[in-house]
C-alpha atoms as a PDB file:
ATOM      1  CA  MET A   1       0.000   0.000   0.000  1.00  0.00           C
ATOM      2  CA  SER A   2       1.282   3.462  -0.842  1.00  0.00           C
ATOM      3  CA  GLY A   3       0.992   6.200   1.753  1.00  0.00           C
ATOM      4  CA  ARG A   4       3.009   8.125   4.243  1.00  0.00           C
ATOM      5  CA  GLN A   5       3.584   5.243   6.632  1.00  0.00           C
ATOM      6  CA  SER A   6       2.538   1.620   6.983  1.00  0.00           C
ATOM      7  CA  ARG A   7       0.586   0.431  10.002  1.00  0.00           C
ATOM      8  CA  PRO A   8       1.866  -2.268  12.313  1.00  0.00           C
ATOM      9  CA  PRO A   9      -0.505  -4.572  14.187  1.00  0.00           C
ATOM     10  CA  GLY A  10      -2.532  -2.748  16.824  1.00  0.00           C
ATOM     11  CA  ARG A  11      -1.108  -2.374  20.294  1.00  0.00           C
ATOM     12  CA  ARG A  12      -2.443  -1.301  23.608  1.00  0.00           C
ATOM     13  CA  SER A  13      -1.956   2.443  23.974  1.00  0.00           C
ATOM     14  CA  GLY A  14      -0.041   3.860  26.904  1.00  0.00           C
ATOM     15  CA  GLY A  15      -1.619   6.605  28.972  1.00  0.00           C
ATOM     16  CA  ASP A  16       1.169   9.220  29.028  1.00  0.00           C
ATOM     17  CA  VAL A  17       1.331  11.749  26.213  1.00  0.00           C
ATOM     18  CA  PRO A  18       4.730  10.781  24.705  1.00  0.00           C
ATOM     19  CA  THR A  19       3.638   7.143  24.559  1.00  0.00           C
ATOM     20  CA  LEU A  20       0.286   8.068  23.020  1.00  0.00           C
ATOM     21  CA  VAL A  21       1.946  10.226  20.383  1.00  0.00           C
ATOM     22  CA  GLY A  22       4.445   7.488  19.607  1.00  0.00           C
ATOM     23  CA  ARG A  23       1.682   4.911  19.220  1.00  0.00           C
ATOM     24  CA  ALA A  24      -0.339   7.322  17.055  1.00  0.00           C
ATOM     25  CA  ARG A  25       2.678   7.860  14.820  1.00  0.00           C
ATOM     26  CA  GLU A  26       2.829   4.082  14.396  1.00  0.00           C
ATOM     27  CA  GLY A  27      -0.839   4.052  13.395  1.00  0.00           C
ATOM     28  CA  ASP A  28      -2.439   2.675  16.558  1.00  0.00           C
ATOM     29  CA  PRO A  29      -6.128   3.719  16.267  1.00  0.00           C
ATOM     30  CA  ARG A  30      -6.657   3.525  20.029  1.00  0.00           C
ATOM     31  CA  ALA A  31      -3.874   6.048  20.611  1.00  0.00           C
ATOM     32  CA  VAL A  32      -5.332   8.346  17.945  1.00  0.00           C
ATOM     33  CA  ALA A  33      -8.752   8.071  19.584  1.00  0.00           C
ATOM     34  CA  ARG A  34      -7.317   8.846  23.003  1.00  0.00           C
ATOM     35  CA  LEU A  35      -5.457  11.920  21.761  1.00  0.00           C
ATOM     36  CA  ILE A  36      -8.554  13.310  20.051  1.00  0.00           C
ATOM     37  CA  SER A  37     -10.540  12.666  23.230  1.00  0.00           C
ATOM     38  CA  LEU A  38      -7.998  14.738  25.164  1.00  0.00           C
ATOM     39  CA  VAL A  39      -8.523  17.494  22.602  1.00  0.00           C
ATOM     40  CA  GLU A  40     -12.329  17.352  22.738  1.00  0.00           C
ATOM     41  CA  ASP A  41     -12.367  17.316  26.534  1.00  0.00           C
ATOM     42  CA  ALA A  42      -9.986  20.293  26.749  1.00  0.00           C
ATOM     43  CA  SER A  43      -7.795  18.159  28.977  1.00  0.00           C
ATOM     44  CA  PRO A  44      -5.165  19.839  31.174  1.00  0.00           C
ATOM     45  CA  ARG A  45      -2.720  17.769  29.089  1.00  0.00           C
ATOM     46  CA  LEU A  46      -3.836  19.434  25.839  1.00  0.00           C
ATOM     47  CA  ARG A  47      -0.855  21.795  25.766  1.00  0.00           C
ATOM     48  CA  GLU A  48       1.474  18.842  26.268  1.00  0.00           C
ATOM     49  CA  VAL A  49      -0.256  16.987  23.419  1.00  0.00           C
ATOM     50  CA  MET A  50       0.113  19.888  20.985  1.00  0.00           C
ATOM     51  CA  ALA A  51       3.765  20.401  21.961  1.00  0.00           C
ATOM     52  CA  ALA A  52       4.464  16.708  21.386  1.00  0.00           C
ATOM     53  CA  LEU A  53       2.782  16.804  17.956  1.00  0.00           C
ATOM     54  CA  ALA A  54       4.546  19.984  16.784  1.00  0.00           C
ATOM     55  CA  PRO A  55       7.703  18.250  15.438  1.00  0.00           C
ATOM     56  CA  TYR A  56       5.482  16.160  13.171  1.00  0.00           C
ATOM     57  CA  ALA A  57       3.743  19.107  11.523  1.00  0.00           C
ATOM     58  CA  ALA A  58       3.686  19.088   7.732  1.00  0.00           C
ATOM     59  CA  SER A  59       6.415  21.712   7.329  1.00  0.00           C
ATOM     60  CA  ALA A  60       8.662  19.908   9.830  1.00  0.00           C
ATOM     61  CA  GLY A  61       8.128  16.487   8.303  1.00  0.00           C
ATOM     62  CA  ASP A  62       7.633  15.260   4.765  1.00  0.00           C
ATOM     63  CA  GLY A  63       6.517  18.511   3.134  1.00  0.00           C
ATOM     64  CA  GLU A  64       2.823  19.110   2.540  1.00  0.00           C
ATOM     65  CA  GLY A  65       1.391  16.593   5.005  1.00  0.00           C
ATOM     66  CA  ALA A  66      -2.248  15.585   4.826  1.00  0.00           C
ATOM     67  CA  GLN A  67      -4.608  17.249   2.382  1.00  0.00           C
ATOM     68  CA  VAL A  68      -7.533  18.603   4.395  1.00  0.00           C
ATOM     69  CA  ILE A  69     -10.782  18.485   2.434  1.00  0.00           C
ATOM     70  CA  GLY A  70     -13.850  20.175   3.883  1.00  0.00           C
ATOM     71  CA  LEU A  71     -17.311  19.058   2.781  1.00  0.00           C
ATOM     72  CA  THR A  72     -20.211  21.412   3.312  1.00  0.00           C
ATOM     73  CA  GLY A  73     -23.685  22.003   1.972  1.00  0.00           C
ATOM     74  CA  PRO A  74     -27.327  22.133   3.033  1.00  0.00           C
ATOM     75  CA  PRO A  75     -28.880  19.188   4.887  1.00  0.00           C
ATOM     76  CA  GLY A  76     -30.099  16.437   2.625  1.00  0.00           C
ATOM     77  CA  VAL A  77     -27.596  16.796  -0.214  1.00  0.00           C
ATOM     78  CA  GLY A  78     -25.806  13.574   0.723  1.00  0.00           C
ATOM     79  CA  LYS A  79     -22.651  14.760   2.494  1.00  0.00           C
ATOM     80  CA  SER A  80     -22.142  11.555   4.468  1.00  0.00           C
ATOM     81  CA  THR A  81     -22.853   9.351   1.456  1.00  0.00           C
ATOM     82  CA  THR A  82     -20.435  11.406  -0.627  1.00  0.00           C
ATOM     83  CA  THR A  83     -17.800  11.243   2.101  1.00  0.00           C
ATOM     84  CA  ASN A  84     -18.173   7.479   2.236  1.00  0.00           C
ATOM     85  CA  ALA A  85     -17.781   7.252  -1.557  1.00  0.00           C
ATOM     86  CA  ILE A  86     -14.706   9.514  -1.566  1.00  0.00           C
ATOM     87  CA  VAL A  87     -13.076   7.386   1.130  1.00  0.00           C
ATOM     88  CA  GLY A  88     -13.576   4.304  -1.032  1.00  0.00           C
ATOM     89  CA  ALA A  89     -12.057   6.014  -4.080  1.00  0.00           C
ATOM     90  CA  LEU A  90      -9.068   7.265  -2.083  1.00  0.00           C
ATOM     91  CA  ARG A  91      -8.450   3.825  -0.635  1.00  0.00           C
ATOM     92  CA  ARG A  92      -8.419   2.344  -4.146  1.00  0.00           C
ATOM     93  CA  ARG A  93      -5.614   4.825  -4.846  1.00  0.00           C
ATOM     94  CA  GLY A  94      -3.681   3.614  -1.829  1.00  0.00           C
ATOM     95  CA  LYS A  95      -4.312   6.624   0.394  1.00  0.00           C
ATOM     96  CA  ARG A  96      -4.641   6.487   4.142  1.00  0.00           C
ATOM     97  CA  VAL A  97      -7.710   8.479   5.107  1.00  0.00           C
ATOM     98  CA  GLY A  98      -9.006  10.203   8.218  1.00  0.00           C
ATOM     99  CA  VAL A  99     -12.576  11.429   8.595  1.00  0.00           C
ATOM    100  CA  LEU A 100     -13.879  13.977  11.102  1.00  0.00           C
ATOM    101  CA  ALA A 101     -17.671  14.021  10.912  1.00  0.00           C
ATOM    102  CA  VAL A 102     -19.201  16.838  12.950  1.00  0.00           C
ATOM    103  CA  ASP A 103     -22.764  16.283  14.162  1.00  0.00           C
ATOM    104  CA  PRO A 104     -25.025  18.875  15.812  1.00  0.00           C
ATOM    105  CA  SER A 105     -25.366  18.799  19.583  1.00  0.00           C
ATOM    106  CA  SER A 106     -28.709  18.883  21.323  1.00  0.00           C
ATOM    107  CA  PRO A 107     -29.357  22.309  22.898  1.00  0.00           C
ATOM    108  CA  PHE A 108     -31.098  20.455  25.746  1.00  0.00           C
ATOM    109  CA  SER A 109     -28.949  17.454  26.645  1.00  0.00           C
ATOM    110  CA  GLY A 110     -25.714  18.471  24.925  1.00  0.00           C
ATOM    111  CA  GLY A 111     -25.556  15.040  23.301  1.00  0.00           C
ATOM    112  CA  ALA A 112     -25.329  14.201  19.605  1.00  0.00           C
ATOM    113  CA  LEU A 113     -26.606  11.328  17.500  1.00  0.00           C
ATOM    114  CA  LEU A 114     -23.282  10.991  15.665  1.00  0.00           C
ATOM    115  CA  GLY A 115     -25.212   9.467  12.791  1.00  0.00           C
ATOM    116  CA  ASP A 116     -22.672  10.408  10.109  1.00  0.00           C
ATOM    117  CA  ARG A 117     -20.409   7.619  11.319  1.00  0.00           C
ATOM    118  CA  VAL A 118     -23.249   5.119  10.978  1.00  0.00           C
ATOM    119  CA  ARG A 119     -23.379   5.883   7.248  1.00  0.00           C
ATOM    120  CA  MET A 120     -19.682   5.042   6.833  1.00  0.00           C
ATOM    121  CA  GLN A 121     -19.706   1.480   8.129  1.00  0.00           C
ATOM    122  CA  ASP A 122     -18.310   0.242   4.790  1.00  0.00           C
ATOM    123  CA  HIS A 123     -14.864   1.229   6.082  1.00  0.00           C
ATOM    124  CA  ALA A 124     -15.261   0.327   9.749  1.00  0.00           C
ATOM    125  CA  LEU A 125     -12.823  -2.606   9.547  1.00  0.00           C
ATOM    126  CA  ASP A 126     -10.253  -0.912   7.308  1.00  0.00           C
ATOM    127  CA  ARG A 127      -7.174  -0.132   9.403  1.00  0.00           C
ATOM    128  CA  ASP A 128      -6.135   2.560   6.936  1.00  0.00           C
ATOM    129  CA  VAL A 129      -9.312   4.543   7.536  1.00  0.00           C
ATOM    130  CA  TYR A 130      -9.900   6.404  10.789  1.00  0.00           C
ATOM    131  CA  ILE A 131     -13.420   7.777  11.303  1.00  0.00           C
ATOM    132  CA  ARG A 132     -14.228  10.043  14.227  1.00  0.00           C
ATOM    133  CA  SER A 133     -17.576  11.645  14.974  1.00  0.00           C
ATOM    134  CA  MET A 134     -17.396  14.917  16.871  1.00  0.00           C
ATOM    135  CA  ALA A 135     -20.245  16.831  18.465  1.00  0.00           C
ATOM    136  CA  SER A 136     -20.441  20.533  17.630  1.00  0.00           C
ATOM    137  CA  ARG A 137     -21.224  21.287  21.321  1.00  0.00           C
ATOM    138  CA  GLY A 138     -22.941  24.534  20.382  1.00  0.00           C
ATOM    139  CA  HIS A 139     -20.087  25.855  18.260  1.00  0.00           C
ATOM    140  CA  LEU A 140     -21.445  27.794  15.278  1.00  0.00           C
ATOM    141  CA  GLY A 141     -20.133  27.634  11.722  1.00  0.00           C
ATOM    142  CA  GLY A 142     -20.681  23.921  11.157  1.00  0.00           C
ATOM    143  CA  LEU A 143     -17.610  22.654  12.994  1.00  0.00           C
ATOM    144  CA  SER A 144     -16.505  21.680  16.478  1.00  0.00           C
ATOM    145  CA  TRP A 145     -14.144  24.029  18.324  1.00  0.00           C
ATOM    146  CA  ALA A 146     -11.718  21.085  18.683  1.00  0.00           C
ATOM    147  CA  THR A 147     -11.513  20.378  14.943  1.00  0.00           C
ATOM    148  CA  PRO A 148      -8.189  22.193  14.247  1.00  0.00           C
ATOM    149  CA  GLN A 149      -6.374  20.267  16.983  1.00  0.00           C
ATOM    150  CA  ALA A 150      -7.981  16.980  15.933  1.00  0.00           C
ATOM    151  CA  LEU A 151      -6.641  17.606  12.432  1.00  0.00           C
ATOM    152  CA  ARG A 152      -3.150  17.909  13.882  1.00  0.00           C
ATOM    153  CA  VAL A 153      -3.531  14.508  15.519  1.00  0.00           C
ATOM    154  CA  LEU A 154      -4.618  12.825  12.275  1.00  0.00           C
ATOM    155  CA  ASP A 155      -1.863  14.529  10.291  1.00  0.00           C
ATOM    156  CA  ALA A 156       0.747  13.331  12.765  1.00  0.00           C
ATOM    157  CA  ALA A 157      -0.775   9.832  12.620  1.00  0.00           C
ATOM    158  CA  GLY A 158       0.169   9.639   8.938  1.00  0.00           C
ATOM    159  CA  CYS A 159      -3.101  10.264   7.123  1.00  0.00           C
ATOM    160  CA  ASP A 160      -2.636  11.273   3.489  1.00  0.00           C
ATOM    161  CA  VAL A 161      -6.078  12.872   3.304  1.00  0.00           C
ATOM    162  CA  VAL A 162      -8.403  14.095   6.061  1.00  0.00           C
ATOM    163  CA  LEU A 163     -12.055  14.692   5.219  1.00  0.00           C
ATOM    164  CA  VAL A 164     -13.953  17.115   7.443  1.00  0.00           C
ATOM    165  CA  GLU A 165     -17.710  16.816   7.088  1.00  0.00           C
ATOM    166  CA  THR A 166     -19.614  19.746   8.569  1.00  0.00           C
ATOM    167  CA  VAL A 167     -22.922  19.747  10.418  1.00  0.00           C
ATOM    168  CA  GLY A 168     -25.010  20.884   7.485  1.00  0.00           C
ATOM    169  CA  VAL A 169     -26.878  23.966   8.639  1.00  0.00           C
ATOM    170  CA  GLY A 170     -27.221  26.045   5.496  1.00  0.00           C
ATOM    171  CA  GLN A 171     -25.620  29.084   3.946  1.00  0.00           C
ATOM    172  CA  SER A 172     -23.865  30.357   7.066  1.00  0.00           C
ATOM    173  CA  GLU A 173     -21.734  27.224   7.295  1.00  0.00           C
ATOM    174  CA  VAL A 174     -18.560  28.741   5.874  1.00  0.00           C
ATOM    175  CA  GLU A 175     -16.051  28.249   8.684  1.00  0.00           C
ATOM    176  CA  VAL A 176     -14.782  25.082   7.013  1.00  0.00           C
ATOM    177  CA  ALA A 177     -13.346  27.201   4.172  1.00  0.00           C
ATOM    178  CA  GLY A 178     -10.878  28.717   6.617  1.00  0.00           C
ATOM    179  CA  LEU A 179      -9.877  25.306   7.931  1.00  0.00           C
ATOM    180  CA  ALA A 180      -9.562  23.178   4.783  1.00  0.00           C
ATOM    181  CA  ASP A 181      -7.008  23.126   1.997  1.00  0.00           C
ATOM    182  CA  THR A 182      -9.816  22.266  -0.406  1.00  0.00           C
ATOM    183  CA  THR A 183     -13.473  23.129   0.198  1.00  0.00           C
ATOM    184  CA  LEU A 184     -16.048  20.937  -1.501  1.00  0.00           C
ATOM    185  CA  VAL A 185     -19.560  22.379  -1.715  1.00  0.00           C
ATOM    186  CA  LEU A 186     -22.403  19.940  -2.341  1.00  0.00           C
ATOM    187  CA  LEU A 187     -25.741  20.802  -3.883  1.00  0.00           C
ATOM    188  CA  ALA A 188     -28.615  18.713  -5.173  1.00  0.00           C
ATOM    189  CA  PRO A 189     -31.527  19.263  -7.545  1.00  0.00           C
ATOM    190  CA  GLY A 190     -34.619  20.591  -5.835  1.00  0.00           C
ATOM    191  CA  MET A 191     -32.687  22.473  -3.129  1.00  0.00           C
ATOM    192  CA  GLY A 192     -33.296  25.917  -4.627  1.00  0.00           C
ATOM    193  CA  ASP A 193     -33.501  27.939  -7.822  1.00  0.00           C
ATOM    194  CA  GLY A 194     -31.127  30.272  -9.625  1.00  0.00           C
ATOM    195  CA  VAL A 195     -31.640  33.024  -7.070  1.00  0.00           C
ATOM    196  CA  GLN A 196     -30.650  30.579  -4.318  1.00  0.00           C
ATOM    197  CA  ALA A 197     -27.425  29.806  -6.181  1.00  0.00           C
ATOM    198  CA  ALA A 198     -26.489  33.501  -6.240  1.00  0.00           C
ATOM    199  CA  LYS A 199     -26.963  34.092  -2.502  1.00  0.00           C
ATOM    200  CA  ALA A 200     -24.007  34.826  -0.277  1.00  0.00           C
ATOM    201  CA  GLY A 201     -22.748  32.033   1.946  1.00  0.00           C
ATOM    202  CA  ILE A 202     -21.487  28.564   1.214  1.00  0.00           C
ATOM    203  CA  LEU A 203     -21.761  29.048  -2.547  1.00  0.00           C
ATOM    204  CA  GLU A 204     -18.917  31.573  -2.404  1.00  0.00           C
ATOM    205  CA  VAL A 205     -16.338  29.412  -0.677  1.00  0.00           C
ATOM    206  CA  GLY A 206     -16.045  26.340  -2.884  1.00  0.00           C
ATOM    207  CA  ASP A 207     -12.920  25.083  -4.632  1.00  0.00           C
ATOM    208  CA  VAL A 208     -14.883  22.177  -6.105  1.00  0.00           C
ATOM    209  CA  TYR A 209     -18.663  22.079  -6.573  1.00  0.00           C
ATOM    210  CA  VAL A 210     -20.605  18.831  -6.598  1.00  0.00           C
ATOM    211  CA  ILE A 211     -24.135  18.333  -7.829  1.00  0.00           C
ATOM    212  CA  ASN A 212     -25.069  15.123  -6.062  1.00  0.00           C
ATOM    213  CA  LYS A 213     -28.189  13.085  -6.830  1.00  0.00           C
ATOM    214  CA  SER A 214     -27.674  14.250 -10.413  1.00  0.00           C
ATOM    215  CA  ASP A 215     -29.919  11.481 -11.727  1.00  0.00           C
ATOM    216  CA  ARG A 216     -32.860  13.626 -10.582  1.00  0.00           C
ATOM    217  CA  ASP A 217     -34.667  16.162 -12.705  1.00  0.00           C
ATOM    218  CA  GLY A 218     -33.181  19.631 -12.515  1.00  0.00           C
ATOM    219  CA  ALA A 219     -29.496  18.677 -12.249  1.00  0.00           C
ATOM    220  CA  ASP A 220     -28.615  20.414 -15.515  1.00  0.00           C
ATOM    221  CA  GLN A 221     -30.395  23.575 -14.367  1.00  0.00           C
ATOM    222  CA  VAL A 222     -28.418  23.592 -11.122  1.00  0.00           C
ATOM    223  CA  ARG A 223     -25.236  23.268 -13.166  1.00  0.00           C
ATOM    224  CA  ARG A 224     -26.203  26.194 -15.384  1.00  0.00           C
ATOM    225  CA  ASP A 225     -26.994  28.317 -12.328  1.00  0.00           C
ATOM    226  CA  LEU A 226     -23.630  27.492 -10.798  1.00  0.00           C
ATOM    227  CA  ARG A 227     -21.768  28.261 -13.997  1.00  0.00           C
ATOM    228  CA  SER A 228     -23.546  31.602 -14.203  1.00  0.00           C
ATOM    229  CA  MET A 229     -22.634  32.431 -10.614  1.00  0.00           C
ATOM    230  CA  LEU A 230     -18.998  31.425 -11.035  1.00  0.00           C
ATOM    231  CA  GLY A 231     -18.788  33.336 -14.297  1.00  0.00           C
ATOM    232  CA  MET A 232     -19.652  36.577 -12.485  1.00  0.00           C
ATOM    233  CA  ALA A 233     -16.701  36.233 -10.114  1.00  0.00           C
ATOM    234  CA  GLU A 234     -13.629  38.285 -10.974  1.00  0.00           C
ATOM    235  CA  ARG A 235     -10.532  36.077 -10.873  1.00  0.00           C
ATOM    236  CA  PRO A 236      -6.931  36.575 -12.015  1.00  0.00           C
ATOM    237  CA  ALA A 237      -6.009  34.628 -15.136  1.00  0.00           C
ATOM    238  CA  GLU A 238      -3.839  32.228 -13.141  1.00  0.00           C
ATOM    239  CA  ALA A 239      -6.450  31.656 -10.416  1.00  0.00           C
ATOM    240  CA  TRP A 240      -8.069  28.290  -9.825  1.00  0.00           C
ATOM    241  CA  ARG A 241     -11.315  27.790 -11.728  1.00  0.00           C
ATOM    242  CA  PRO A 242     -13.667  25.721  -9.539  1.00  0.00           C
ATOM    243  CA  PRO A 243     -14.943  22.719 -11.502  1.00  0.00           C
ATOM    244  CA  ILE A 244     -18.509  21.422 -11.265  1.00  0.00           C
ATOM    245  CA  VAL A 245     -18.815  17.645 -10.944  1.00  0.00           C
ATOM    246  CA  LYS A 246     -22.069  15.695 -11.218  1.00  0.00           C
ATOM    247  CA  THR A 247     -22.327  12.615  -8.999  1.00  0.00           C
ATOM    248  CA  VAL A 248     -24.718   9.988  -7.757  1.00  0.00           C
ATOM    249  CA  ALA A 249     -22.737   9.103  -4.654  1.00  0.00           C
ATOM    250  CA  SER A 250     -25.097   6.333  -3.545  1.00  0.00           C
ATOM    251  CA  LYS A 251     -24.255   4.488  -6.795  1.00  0.00           C
ATOM    252  CA  GLY A 252     -20.624   5.553  -7.007  1.00  0.00           C
ATOM    253  CA  GLU A 253     -21.247   7.493 -10.226  1.00  0.00           C
ATOM    254  CA  GLY A 254     -18.906  10.424 -10.859  1.00  0.00           C
ATOM    255  CA  VAL A 255     -16.869   9.778  -7.691  1.00  0.00           C
ATOM    256  CA  GLU A 256     -13.602   9.017  -9.497  1.00  0.00           C
ATOM    257  CA  GLU A 257     -13.980  12.262 -11.470  1.00  0.00           C
ATOM    258  CA  LEU A 258     -14.597  14.086  -8.196  1.00  0.00           C
ATOM    259  CA  VAL A 259     -11.429  12.678  -6.621  1.00  0.00           C
ATOM    260  CA  ASP A 260      -9.515  13.658  -9.778  1.00  0.00           C
ATOM    261  CA  ALA A 261     -10.743  17.237  -9.300  1.00  0.00           C
ATOM    262  CA  LEU A 262      -9.673  17.202  -5.642  1.00  0.00           C
ATOM    263  CA  GLU A 263      -6.192  15.984  -6.590  1.00  0.00           C
ATOM    264  CA  GLN A 264      -5.920  18.626  -9.327  1.00  0.00           C
ATOM    265  CA  HIS A 265      -6.729  21.343  -6.800  1.00  0.00           C
ATOM    266  CA  TRP A 266      -4.103  19.945  -4.436  1.00  0.00           C
ATOM    267  CA  THR A 267      -1.506  20.088  -7.210  1.00  0.00           C
ATOM    268  CA  HIS A 268      -2.524  23.678  -7.970  1.00  0.00           C
ATOM    269  CA  LEU A 269      -2.133  24.669  -4.304  1.00  0.00           C
ATOM    270  CA  VAL A 270       1.340  23.146  -4.060  1.00  0.00           C
ATOM    271  CA  ASP A 271       2.585  24.508  -7.388  1.00  0.00           C
ATOM    272  CA  THR A 272       1.368  28.082  -6.800  1.00  0.00           C
ATOM    273  CA  GLY A 273       2.303  28.375  -3.136  1.00  0.00           C
ATOM    274  CA  ASP A 274      -1.336  28.868  -2.149  1.00  0.00           C
ATOM    275  CA  LEU A 275      -1.107  25.872   0.184  1.00  0.00           C
ATOM    276  CA  GLN A 276       1.433  27.582   2.418  1.00  0.00           C
ATOM    277  CA  ARG A 277      -0.519  30.853   2.373  1.00  0.00           C
ATOM    278  CA  ARG A 278      -3.767  29.127   3.313  1.00  0.00           C
ATOM    279  CA  ARG A 279      -2.149  27.205   6.130  1.00  0.00           C
ATOM    280  CA  VAL A 280      -0.453  30.269   7.585  1.00  0.00           C
ATOM    281  CA  ARG A 281      -3.795  32.100   7.469  1.00  0.00           C
ATOM    282  CA  ARG A 282      -5.711  29.344   9.209  1.00  0.00           C
ATOM    283  CA  THR A 283      -2.969  28.875  11.812  1.00  0.00           C
ATOM    284  CA  ARG A 284      -3.152  32.615  12.542  1.00  0.00           C
ATOM    285  CA  ASP A 285      -6.871  32.157  13.182  1.00  0.00           C
ATOM    286  CA  GLU A 286      -6.191  29.152  15.404  1.00  0.00           C
ATOM    287  CA  ILE A 287      -3.608  31.019  17.491  1.00  0.00           C
ATOM    288  CA  GLU A 288      -5.924  34.009  17.797  1.00  0.00           C
ATOM    289  CA  ALA A 289      -8.804  31.797  18.943  1.00  0.00           C
ATOM    290  CA  ILE A 290      -6.618  30.152  21.596  1.00  0.00           C
ATOM    291  CA  ALA A 291      -5.376  33.541  22.813  1.00  0.00           C
ATOM    292  CA  VAL A 292      -8.894  35.002  22.984  1.00  0.00           C
ATOM    293  CA  THR A 293     -10.092  31.953  24.923  1.00  0.00           C
ATOM    294  CA  ALA A 294      -7.217  32.363  27.356  1.00  0.00           C
ATOM    295  CA  LEU A 295      -8.052  36.046  27.829  1.00  0.00           C
ATOM    296  CA  ARG A 296     -11.691  35.218  28.506  1.00  0.00           C
ATOM    297  CA  GLU A 297     -10.614  32.669  31.078  1.00  0.00           C
ATOM    298  CA  GLN A 298      -8.253  35.168  32.659  1.00  0.00           C
ATOM    299  CA  TRP A 299     -10.984  37.800  32.839  1.00  0.00           C
ATOM    300  CA  ARG A 300     -13.766  35.539  34.022  1.00  0.00           C
ATOM    301  CA  GLY A 301     -13.710  37.327  37.395  1.00  0.00           C
ATOM    302  CA  VAL A 302     -14.626  40.710  35.918  1.00  0.00           C
ATOM    303  CA  HIS A 303     -18.324  39.988  36.407  1.00  0.00           C
ATOM    304  CA  GLU A 304     -17.749  39.843  40.157  1.00  0.00           C
ATOM    305  CA  HIS A 305     -15.751  43.087  40.367  1.00  0.00           C
ATOM    306  CA  ASP A 306     -17.319  45.912  42.396  1.00  0.00           C
ATOM    307  CA  ALA A 307     -16.320  48.452  39.767  1.00  0.00           C
ATOM    308  CA  LEU A 308     -18.651  46.854  37.250  1.00  0.00           C
ATOM    309  CA  ASP A 309     -21.736  47.598  39.381  1.00  0.00           C
ATOM    310  CA  GLU A 310     -20.598  51.167  39.970  1.00  0.00           C
ATOM    311  CA  LEU A 311     -20.023  51.815  36.284  1.00  0.00           C
ATOM    312  CA  ALA A 312     -23.315  50.159  35.304  1.00  0.00           C
ATOM    313  CA  THR A 313     -25.141  52.459  37.716  1.00  0.00           C
ATOM    314  CA  GLU A 314     -23.465  55.467  36.104  1.00  0.00           C
ATOM    315  CA  VAL A 315     -24.600  54.339  32.632  1.00  0.00           C
ATOM    316  CA  VAL A 316     -28.183  53.680  33.778  1.00  0.00           C
ATOM    317  CA  ALA A 317     -28.325  57.153  35.370  1.00  0.00           C
ATOM    318  CA  GLY A 318     -27.184  58.756  32.133  1.00  0.00           C
ATOM    319  CA  ARG A 319     -23.953  60.074  33.630  1.00  0.00           C
ATOM    320  CA  SER A 320     -21.827  57.879  31.373  1.00  0.00           C
ATOM    321  CA  ASP A 321     -22.125  55.652  28.316  1.00  0.00           C
ATOM    322  CA  PRO A 322     -21.199  51.961  27.808  1.00  0.00           C
ATOM    323  CA  TYR A 323     -18.005  52.710  25.865  1.00  0.00           C
ATOM    324  CA  ALA A 324     -16.691  55.199  28.413  1.00  0.00           C
ATOM    325  CA  ALA A 325     -17.597  52.766  31.178  1.00  0.00           C
ATOM    326  CA  ALA A 326     -15.743  49.944  29.426  1.00  0.00           C
ATOM    327  CA  ASP A 327     -12.658  52.159  29.099  1.00  0.00           C
ATOM    328  CA  ALA A 328     -12.873  53.018  32.776  1.00  0.00           C
ATOM    329  CA  LEU A 329     -13.205  49.358  33.704  1.00  0.00           C
ATOM    330  CA  LEU A 330     -10.110  48.461  31.704  1.00  0.00           C
ATOM    331  CA  GLU A 331      -8.157  51.247  33.408  1.00  0.00           C
ATOM    332  CA  ARG A 332      -9.191  50.065  36.865  1.00  0.00           C
ATOM    333  CA  LEU A 333      -8.405  46.430  36.105  1.00  0.00           C
ATOM    334  CA  ASP A 334      -5.070  47.055  34.434  1.00  0.00           C
ATOM    335  CA  GLY A 335      -2.562  44.936  36.311  1.00  0.00           C
ATOM    336  CA  VAL A 336      -5.190  43.616  38.725  1.00  0.00           C
ATOM    337  CA  ASP A 337      -5.719  39.877  39.178  1.00  0.00           C
ATOM    338  CA  THR A 338      -9.221  39.295  37.811  1.00  0.00           C
ATOM    339  CA  THR A 339      -9.429  35.627  38.774  1.00  0.00           C
ATOM    340  CA  PRO A 340     -12.213  34.984  41.298  1.00  0.00           C
ATOM    341  CA  GLN A 341     -11.100  33.800  44.714  1.00  0.00           C
ATOM    342  CA  GLY A 342     -11.259  30.091  45.268  1.00  0.00           C
ATOM    343  CA  THR A 343     -10.380  29.153  41.661  1.00  0.00           C
END
């Protein structure tokens, strides 16, 4: 089998981080699962995990690392079925594949059905396919907050391609475009008309467009609408031209052509340097998100500060305004420990 690294027989994973990372590098699925669980649970060992994985980042290892492909689109277009079909096509090409399928969390119980994984049981026994369902846990944008770190785990574990399937919540689900090397947008006949195709949102972020269920009436019209929309976009002559691929994923029709398009985009990214630029941009976003989270944690005691009540009273009485009060609060808290007592 071709790929970045062959897998040895499974072993029992150790509990300490260096052992887990070593086992994951060898392809032990239990170690990979444990590391991603540490990420999802925001374990106190998360910093240690990320530090241990850093030497195995793409730029520090064999070059480009894993191609991250994001799949997004409205509910009902067949994202899970398409993901399953792509995995099969990639495996026939000798690729080791990771899948992160994000499912919506219940706003009441916090749980998730994790049904996307159920639809991928064709590959459940393949040791060169790792499938992980992740609950969104209220995170907006179609992803889980832990997705970037989970991608680092799968990259270090030697996956050639990682597929990230989003929740499927409609046009606002564009966060995946900032996370993936290649964004695949799925549509299907009957999901909207030409006006729908021109709306802002997920139809502006695609590198490859897929019209799934193309054996249904209206597939050609969807294709014409997409072509019209893409034709209105101003692009430099050397820019990537997003292809439109028609598939019937449930029957495997058009899937090989789709994977060809994904590989062509990957080649374009590497040859033009866009891959490095995209990855620097998304890592900037990741660092910023971690820093903002740390600041929020550091300032979680502000709500209990006496100055906040005083300033709020001033604003209510009309003697100040919210912006001036916020500036005053920052001045008072500058250099003050804002952590509540007892934490």
